[in-house]
XYZ file of C-alpha atoms in Angstrom:
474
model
C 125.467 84.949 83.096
C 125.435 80.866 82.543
C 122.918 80.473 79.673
C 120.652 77.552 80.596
C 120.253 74.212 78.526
C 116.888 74.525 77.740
C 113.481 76.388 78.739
C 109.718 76.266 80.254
C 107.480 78.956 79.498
C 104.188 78.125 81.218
C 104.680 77.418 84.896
C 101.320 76.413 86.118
C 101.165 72.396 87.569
C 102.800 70.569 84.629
C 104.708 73.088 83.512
C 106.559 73.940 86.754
C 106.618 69.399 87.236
C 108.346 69.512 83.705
C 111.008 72.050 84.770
C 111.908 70.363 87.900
C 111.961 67.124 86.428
C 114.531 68.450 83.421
C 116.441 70.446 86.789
C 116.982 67.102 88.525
C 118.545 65.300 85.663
C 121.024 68.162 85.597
C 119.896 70.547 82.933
C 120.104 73.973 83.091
C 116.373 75.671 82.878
C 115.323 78.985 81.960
C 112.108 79.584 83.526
C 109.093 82.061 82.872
C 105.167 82.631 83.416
C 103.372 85.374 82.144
C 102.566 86.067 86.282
C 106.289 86.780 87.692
C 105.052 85.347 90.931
C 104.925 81.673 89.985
C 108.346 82.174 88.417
C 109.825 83.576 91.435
C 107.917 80.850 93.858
C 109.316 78.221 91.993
C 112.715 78.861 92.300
C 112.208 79.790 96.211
C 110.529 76.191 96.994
C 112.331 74.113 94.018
C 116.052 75.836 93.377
C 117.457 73.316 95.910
C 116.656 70.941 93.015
C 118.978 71.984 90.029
C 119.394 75.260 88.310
C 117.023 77.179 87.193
C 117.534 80.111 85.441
C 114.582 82.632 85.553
C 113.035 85.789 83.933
C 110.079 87.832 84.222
C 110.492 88.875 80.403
C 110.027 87.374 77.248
C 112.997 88.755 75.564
C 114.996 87.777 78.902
C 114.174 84.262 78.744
C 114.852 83.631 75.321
C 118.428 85.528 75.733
C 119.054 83.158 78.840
C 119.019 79.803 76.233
C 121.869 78.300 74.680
C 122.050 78.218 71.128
C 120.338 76.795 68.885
C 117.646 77.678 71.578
C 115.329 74.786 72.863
C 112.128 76.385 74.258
C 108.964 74.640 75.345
C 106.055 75.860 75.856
C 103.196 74.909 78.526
C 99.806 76.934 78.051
C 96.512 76.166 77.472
C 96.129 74.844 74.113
C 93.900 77.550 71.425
C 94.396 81.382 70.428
C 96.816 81.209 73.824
C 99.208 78.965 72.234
C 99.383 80.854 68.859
C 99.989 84.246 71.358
C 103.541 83.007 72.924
C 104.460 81.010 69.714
C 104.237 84.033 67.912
C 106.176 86.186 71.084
C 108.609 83.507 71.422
C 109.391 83.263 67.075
C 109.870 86.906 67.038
C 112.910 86.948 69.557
C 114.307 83.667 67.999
C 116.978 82.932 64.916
C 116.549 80.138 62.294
C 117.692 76.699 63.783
C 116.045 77.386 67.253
C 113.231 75.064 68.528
C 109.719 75.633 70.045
C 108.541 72.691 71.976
C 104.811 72.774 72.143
C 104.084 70.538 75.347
C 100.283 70.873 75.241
C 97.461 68.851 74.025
C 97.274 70.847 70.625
C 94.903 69.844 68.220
C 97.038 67.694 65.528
C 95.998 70.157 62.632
C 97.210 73.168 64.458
C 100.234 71.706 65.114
C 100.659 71.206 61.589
C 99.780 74.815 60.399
C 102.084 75.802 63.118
C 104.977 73.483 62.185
C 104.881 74.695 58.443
C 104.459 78.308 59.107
C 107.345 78.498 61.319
C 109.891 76.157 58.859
C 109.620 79.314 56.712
C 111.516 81.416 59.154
C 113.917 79.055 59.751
C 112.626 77.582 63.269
C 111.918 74.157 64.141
C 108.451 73.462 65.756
C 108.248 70.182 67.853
C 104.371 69.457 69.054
C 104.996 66.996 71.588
C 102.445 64.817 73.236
C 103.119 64.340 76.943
C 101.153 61.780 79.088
C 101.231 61.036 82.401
C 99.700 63.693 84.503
C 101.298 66.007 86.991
C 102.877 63.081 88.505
C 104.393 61.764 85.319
C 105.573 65.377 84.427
C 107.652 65.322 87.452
C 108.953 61.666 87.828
C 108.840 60.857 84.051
C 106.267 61.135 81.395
C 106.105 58.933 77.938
C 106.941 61.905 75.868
C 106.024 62.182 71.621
C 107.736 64.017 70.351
C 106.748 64.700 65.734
C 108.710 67.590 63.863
C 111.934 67.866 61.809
C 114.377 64.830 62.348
C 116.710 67.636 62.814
C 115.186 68.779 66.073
C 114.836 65.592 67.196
C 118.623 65.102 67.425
C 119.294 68.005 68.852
C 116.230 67.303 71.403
C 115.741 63.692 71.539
C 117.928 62.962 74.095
C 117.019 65.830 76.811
C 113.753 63.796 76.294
C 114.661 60.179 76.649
C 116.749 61.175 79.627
C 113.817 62.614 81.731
C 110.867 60.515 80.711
C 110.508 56.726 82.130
C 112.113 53.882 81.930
C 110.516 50.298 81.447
C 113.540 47.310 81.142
C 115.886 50.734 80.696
C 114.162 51.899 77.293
C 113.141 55.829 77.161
C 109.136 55.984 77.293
C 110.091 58.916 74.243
C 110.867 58.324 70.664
C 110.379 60.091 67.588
C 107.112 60.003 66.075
C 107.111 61.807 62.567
C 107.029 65.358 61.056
C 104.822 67.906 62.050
C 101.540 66.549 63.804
C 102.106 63.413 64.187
C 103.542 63.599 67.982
C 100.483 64.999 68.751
C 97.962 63.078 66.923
C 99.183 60.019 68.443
C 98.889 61.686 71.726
C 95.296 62.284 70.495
C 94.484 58.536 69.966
C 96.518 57.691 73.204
C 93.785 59.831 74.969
C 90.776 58.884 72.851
C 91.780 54.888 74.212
C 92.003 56.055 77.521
C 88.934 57.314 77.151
C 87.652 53.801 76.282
C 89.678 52.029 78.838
C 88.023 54.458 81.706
C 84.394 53.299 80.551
C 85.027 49.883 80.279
C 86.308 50.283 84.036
C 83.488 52.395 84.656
C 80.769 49.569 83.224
C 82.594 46.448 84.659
C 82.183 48.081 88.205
C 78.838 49.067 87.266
C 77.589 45.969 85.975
C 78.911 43.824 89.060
C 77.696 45.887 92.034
C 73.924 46.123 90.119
C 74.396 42.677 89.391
C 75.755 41.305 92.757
C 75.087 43.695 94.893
C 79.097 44.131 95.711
C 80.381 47.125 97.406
C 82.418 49.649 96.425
C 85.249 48.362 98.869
C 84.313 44.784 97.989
C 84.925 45.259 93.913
C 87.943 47.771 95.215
C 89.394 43.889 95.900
C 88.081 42.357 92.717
C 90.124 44.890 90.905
C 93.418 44.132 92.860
C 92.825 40.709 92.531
C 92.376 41.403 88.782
C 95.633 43.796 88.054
C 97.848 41.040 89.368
C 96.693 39.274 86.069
C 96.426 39.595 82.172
C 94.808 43.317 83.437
C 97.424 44.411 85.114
C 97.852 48.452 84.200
C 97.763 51.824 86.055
C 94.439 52.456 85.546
C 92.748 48.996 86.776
C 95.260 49.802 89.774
C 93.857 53.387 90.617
C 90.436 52.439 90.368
C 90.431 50.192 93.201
C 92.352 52.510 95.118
C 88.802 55.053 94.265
C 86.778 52.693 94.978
C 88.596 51.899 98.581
C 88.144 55.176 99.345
C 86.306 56.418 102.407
C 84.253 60.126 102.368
C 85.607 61.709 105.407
C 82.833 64.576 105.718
C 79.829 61.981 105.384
C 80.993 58.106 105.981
C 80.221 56.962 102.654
C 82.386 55.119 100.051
C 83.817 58.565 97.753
C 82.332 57.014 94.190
C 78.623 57.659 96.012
C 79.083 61.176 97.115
C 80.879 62.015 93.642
C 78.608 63.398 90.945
C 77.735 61.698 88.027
C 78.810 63.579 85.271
C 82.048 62.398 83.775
C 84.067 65.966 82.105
C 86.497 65.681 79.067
C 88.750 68.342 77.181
C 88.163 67.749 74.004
C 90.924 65.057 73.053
C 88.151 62.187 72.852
C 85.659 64.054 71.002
C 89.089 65.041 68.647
C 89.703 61.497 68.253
C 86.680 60.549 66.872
C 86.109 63.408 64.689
C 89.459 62.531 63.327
C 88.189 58.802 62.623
C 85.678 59.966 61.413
C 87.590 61.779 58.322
C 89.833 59.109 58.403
C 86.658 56.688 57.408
C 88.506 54.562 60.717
C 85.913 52.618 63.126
C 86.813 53.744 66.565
C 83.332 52.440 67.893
C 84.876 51.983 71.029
C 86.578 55.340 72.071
C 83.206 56.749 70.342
C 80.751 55.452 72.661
C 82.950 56.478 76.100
C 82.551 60.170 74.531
C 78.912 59.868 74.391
C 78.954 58.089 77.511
C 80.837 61.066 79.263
C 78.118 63.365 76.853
C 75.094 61.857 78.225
C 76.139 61.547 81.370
C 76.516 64.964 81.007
C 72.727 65.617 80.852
C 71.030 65.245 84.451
C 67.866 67.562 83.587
C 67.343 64.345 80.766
C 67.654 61.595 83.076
C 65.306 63.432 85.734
C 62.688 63.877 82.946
C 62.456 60.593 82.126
C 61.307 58.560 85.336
C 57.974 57.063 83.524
C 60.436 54.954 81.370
C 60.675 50.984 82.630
C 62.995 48.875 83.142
C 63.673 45.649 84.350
C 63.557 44.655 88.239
C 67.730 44.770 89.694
C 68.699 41.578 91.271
C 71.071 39.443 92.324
C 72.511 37.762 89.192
C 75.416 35.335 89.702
C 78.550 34.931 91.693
C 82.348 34.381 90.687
C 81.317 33.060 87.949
C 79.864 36.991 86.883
C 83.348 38.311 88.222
C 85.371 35.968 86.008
C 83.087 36.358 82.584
C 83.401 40.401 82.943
C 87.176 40.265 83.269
C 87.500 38.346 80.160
C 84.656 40.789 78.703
C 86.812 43.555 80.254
C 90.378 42.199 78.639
C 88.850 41.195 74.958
C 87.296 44.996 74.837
C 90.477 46.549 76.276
C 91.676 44.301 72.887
C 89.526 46.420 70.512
C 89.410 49.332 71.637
C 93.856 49.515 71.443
C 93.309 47.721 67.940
C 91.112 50.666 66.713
C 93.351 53.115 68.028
C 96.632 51.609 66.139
C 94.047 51.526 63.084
C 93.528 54.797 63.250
C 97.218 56.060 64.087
C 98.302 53.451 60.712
C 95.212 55.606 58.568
C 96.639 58.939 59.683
C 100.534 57.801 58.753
C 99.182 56.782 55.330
C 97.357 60.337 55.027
C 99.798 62.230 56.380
C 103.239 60.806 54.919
C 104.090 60.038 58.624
C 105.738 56.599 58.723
C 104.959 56.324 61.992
C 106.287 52.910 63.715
C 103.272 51.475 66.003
C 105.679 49.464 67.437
C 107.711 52.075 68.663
C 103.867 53.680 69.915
C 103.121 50.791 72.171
C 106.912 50.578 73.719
C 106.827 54.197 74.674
C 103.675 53.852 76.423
C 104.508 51.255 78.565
C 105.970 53.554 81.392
C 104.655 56.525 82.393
C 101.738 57.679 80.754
C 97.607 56.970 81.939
C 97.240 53.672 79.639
C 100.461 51.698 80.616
C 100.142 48.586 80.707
C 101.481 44.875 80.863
C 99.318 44.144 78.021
C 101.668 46.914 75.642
C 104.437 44.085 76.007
C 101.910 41.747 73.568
C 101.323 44.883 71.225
C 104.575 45.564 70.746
C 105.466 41.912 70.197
C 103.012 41.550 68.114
C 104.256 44.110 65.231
C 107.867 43.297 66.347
C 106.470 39.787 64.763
C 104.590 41.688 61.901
C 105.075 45.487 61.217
C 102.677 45.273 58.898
C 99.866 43.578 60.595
C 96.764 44.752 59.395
C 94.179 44.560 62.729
C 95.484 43.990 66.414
C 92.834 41.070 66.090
C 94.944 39.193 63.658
C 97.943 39.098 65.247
C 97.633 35.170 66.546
C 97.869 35.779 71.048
C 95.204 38.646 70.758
C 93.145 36.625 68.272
C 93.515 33.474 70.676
C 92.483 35.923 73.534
C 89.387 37.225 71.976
C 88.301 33.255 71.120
C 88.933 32.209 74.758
C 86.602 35.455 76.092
C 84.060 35.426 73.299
C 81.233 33.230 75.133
C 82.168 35.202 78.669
C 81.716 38.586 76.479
C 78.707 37.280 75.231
C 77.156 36.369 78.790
C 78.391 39.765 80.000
C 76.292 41.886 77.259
C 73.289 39.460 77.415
C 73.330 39.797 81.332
C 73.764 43.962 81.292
C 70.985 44.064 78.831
C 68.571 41.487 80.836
C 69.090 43.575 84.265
C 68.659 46.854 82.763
C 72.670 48.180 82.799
C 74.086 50.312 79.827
C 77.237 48.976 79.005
C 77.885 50.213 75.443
C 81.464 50.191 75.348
C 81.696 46.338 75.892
C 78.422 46.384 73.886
C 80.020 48.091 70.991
C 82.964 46.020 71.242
C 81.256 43.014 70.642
C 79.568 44.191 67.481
C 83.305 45.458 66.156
C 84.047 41.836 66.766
C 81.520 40.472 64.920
C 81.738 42.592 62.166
C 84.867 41.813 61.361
C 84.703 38.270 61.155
C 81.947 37.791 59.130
C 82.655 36.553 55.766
C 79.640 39.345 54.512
C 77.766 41.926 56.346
C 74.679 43.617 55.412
C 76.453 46.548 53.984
C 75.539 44.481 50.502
C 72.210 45.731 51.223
C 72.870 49.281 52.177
C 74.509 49.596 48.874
C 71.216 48.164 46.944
C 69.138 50.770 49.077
C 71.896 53.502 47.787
C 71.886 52.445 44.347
C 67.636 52.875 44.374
C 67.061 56.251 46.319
C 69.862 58.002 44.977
C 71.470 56.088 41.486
C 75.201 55.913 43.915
C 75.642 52.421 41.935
C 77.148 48.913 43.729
C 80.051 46.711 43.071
C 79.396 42.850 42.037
C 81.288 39.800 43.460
C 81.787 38.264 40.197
C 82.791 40.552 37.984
C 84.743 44.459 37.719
C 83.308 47.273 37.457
C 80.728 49.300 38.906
C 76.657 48.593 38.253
C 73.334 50.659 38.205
C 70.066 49.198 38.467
C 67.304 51.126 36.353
C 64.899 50.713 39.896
C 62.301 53.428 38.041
C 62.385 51.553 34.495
C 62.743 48.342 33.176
C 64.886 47.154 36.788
C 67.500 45.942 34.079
C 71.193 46.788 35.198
C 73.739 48.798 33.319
C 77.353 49.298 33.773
C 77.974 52.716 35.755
């Protein structure tokens, strides 16, 4: 038989989307799933699409590849993962590749990746955004691993992923985990750009009183500006949305308890070992946590608050999209810190550049705004903060009094907006000349002898707090 160009083992939504995407641009696919059924109904309702090859067996699928063999892999990310990798490495020969398409945690990857280099076999964990809709039409795709595999892969990847100005939405990210710890942070900011969402529409329809179809137009009026991204563009089309069974707009018949996965809560644990301040992408995990918690909220209705009203106009409207865009700032800022402490860990050399062009197109956080990022370490690759670079620090200076209205106003009426909150302190942290870390240092030094640094003169320093209160060198 015709061997195929490459394979999909893993046919539930995204899988099956990935295969007919790779079909339509012409490849050759091998196809599999554990349940023969899905195999066989995908080639019944799709095979008008391309060629698919398929198998109901392991062994067949792999023999059904071209060699070196290109297999990825789309299962549920855990034990599951290590199962078929395992199944798959047994039937393959050194120089083959296994594509893990998953959200696999970054360290796995890298366990994986090293583990299988010693029989000869390329791993590629490769981050793949964009939903079910993306998998189909074309993802941003991140590919880390050998550079090897990425020649031999790269281009199967570029072709089928989007397009923005006719550049791929896929590049090579670095070796081993890196594809898929940047398609960690990628979800750990969208994370933080769904609460601020969430908060902005909260904050103006407690505020104003606005509808739900009413700020579904504030948000259109607002993506045709500096905003302008997938997500600002989907929410209005939520917030538009009728209930059919009862009437009502669909965000008030929706429950209140936001899910997640586990890439957010990865994210900050990450950042966490990283020693990287992703305040931001922190507090929309907690947000999603608490929210999380009804039985809480229902046993606290003797707490206070203060009396809702009507609290501005336009004016409100205009200072929360400038609270909205200068948090959006941060929150992308922390991220690319985060993503620059990992490449340093890691050896990973990974170009944020190249990051913030791939995610333009395709993926849940694309954006206009990626144009700036991108220009911004196109003008300096080694730009130390987002903040510095001079349009996003001229950004933040024109929203800073709006931001500041914003936070003041949610805390006077009584809303929770900690992600623009928690923004707002990042901000301010970072420009101040000192902070009063100085004097978490002095409390160290006392309780527990951890010693300070002075600002005149090298070397470290312990004050005898018990004794004589004279200080030593350390």
């Amino acid at each position: 038989m015709d061997l195929a160009d490459i394979g999909v083992t893993g046919l539930a939504v995204m899988g099956r989307n990935l295969a007919r995407n790779l079909a339509r641009h012409g490849y050759s696919v091998a196809v599999h799933n554990r349940t023969a059924s899905r195999t066989q109904q995908l080639v019944e309702e799709f095979g008008a699409e391309g060629t698919f090859v398929p198998s109901e067996e392991m062994a067949d699928f792999v023999a059904s590849l071209k060699r070196p063999r290109r297999a990825i892999i789309m299962v549920k990310a855990g034990a599951g993962t290590d199962a078929v990798i395992e199944e798959l490495a047994a039937l393959m020969e050194p120089g083959d590749m296994i594509v893990d398409g998953g959200n696999a945690h970054f360290a796995d990857t890298r366990r994986r990746e090293a583990a299988l280099r010693e029989r000869g076999i390329h791993f590629v964990g490769t981050g793949i955004s964009g939903g079910e809709e993306g998998a189909l039409n074309g993802p941003s795709i991140m590919p880390g691993g050998s550079k090897e595999s990425w020649a031999a892969l790269g281009p199967i990847l570029q072709d089928i992923s989007a397009k923005v100005d006719g550049v791929p939405c896929a590049t090579y990210v670095g070796p081993d985990g890196a594809g898929h710890f940047v398609k960690m942070v990628h979800n750990g900011i969208e994370y933080s750009d769904m609460q601020l969402i969430a908060e902005s529409y909260d904050l103006l329809r407690q505020a104003l009183g606005a509808s739900p179809a009413e700020l579904a137009e504030v948000f259109r009026e607002w993506n045709r500006g500096d905003l302008d991204s997938y997500l600002i563009e989907i929410t209005a089309e939520v917030l538009d949305q009728v209930d059919a069974a009862t009437g009502k707009p669909l965000v008030d018949v929706i429950v209140d308890q936001a899910e997640q996965k586990g890439t957010g809560r990865w994210t900050v644990q990450s950042a966490l070992d990283l020693g990287v301040p992703v305040t931001g992408i922190a507090e929309a995990v907690f947000a999603r946590a608490l929210s999380g918690h009804p039985e809480q909220r229902a046993a606290v209705g003797s707490l206070e608050g203060p009396e809702l009203s009507g609290v501005g106009g336009r004016e409100l409207v205009e200072d929360v999209r400038q609270a909205l865009y200068a948090s959006k700032i941060v929150a992308y800022a922390q991220g690319f810190d985060q993503i620059a402490a990992a490449s340093r860990e890691y050896g990973w050399d990974v170009d944020p550049g190249a990051m913030a062009t791939i995610w333009r197109g395709g993926c849940i956080i694309r954006a206009k705004f990626l144009d700036r990022i991108r220009a911004a370490y196109d003008a300096d690759p080694n730009l130390p903060t987002l903040l510095a670079a001079p349009a996003f620090a001229e950004a933040l200076n024109a929203a800073q009094e709006a931001w500041r209205r914003v936070v003041t106003t949610a805390v006077r009426i009584g809303v929770p907006t900690p992600g623009f909150s928690s923004a707002l302190a990042y901000y301010d942290g970072l420009r101040r000349d000192r902070l009063p870390a100085a004097l978490v240092q002095g409390l160290r030094d006392y309780f527990g002898a951890h010693t300070y640094r002075r600002v005149d003169r090298e070397g470290s320093f312990h004050t005898d707090w018990s004794g004589d209160r004279a200080e030593r060198p350390a």
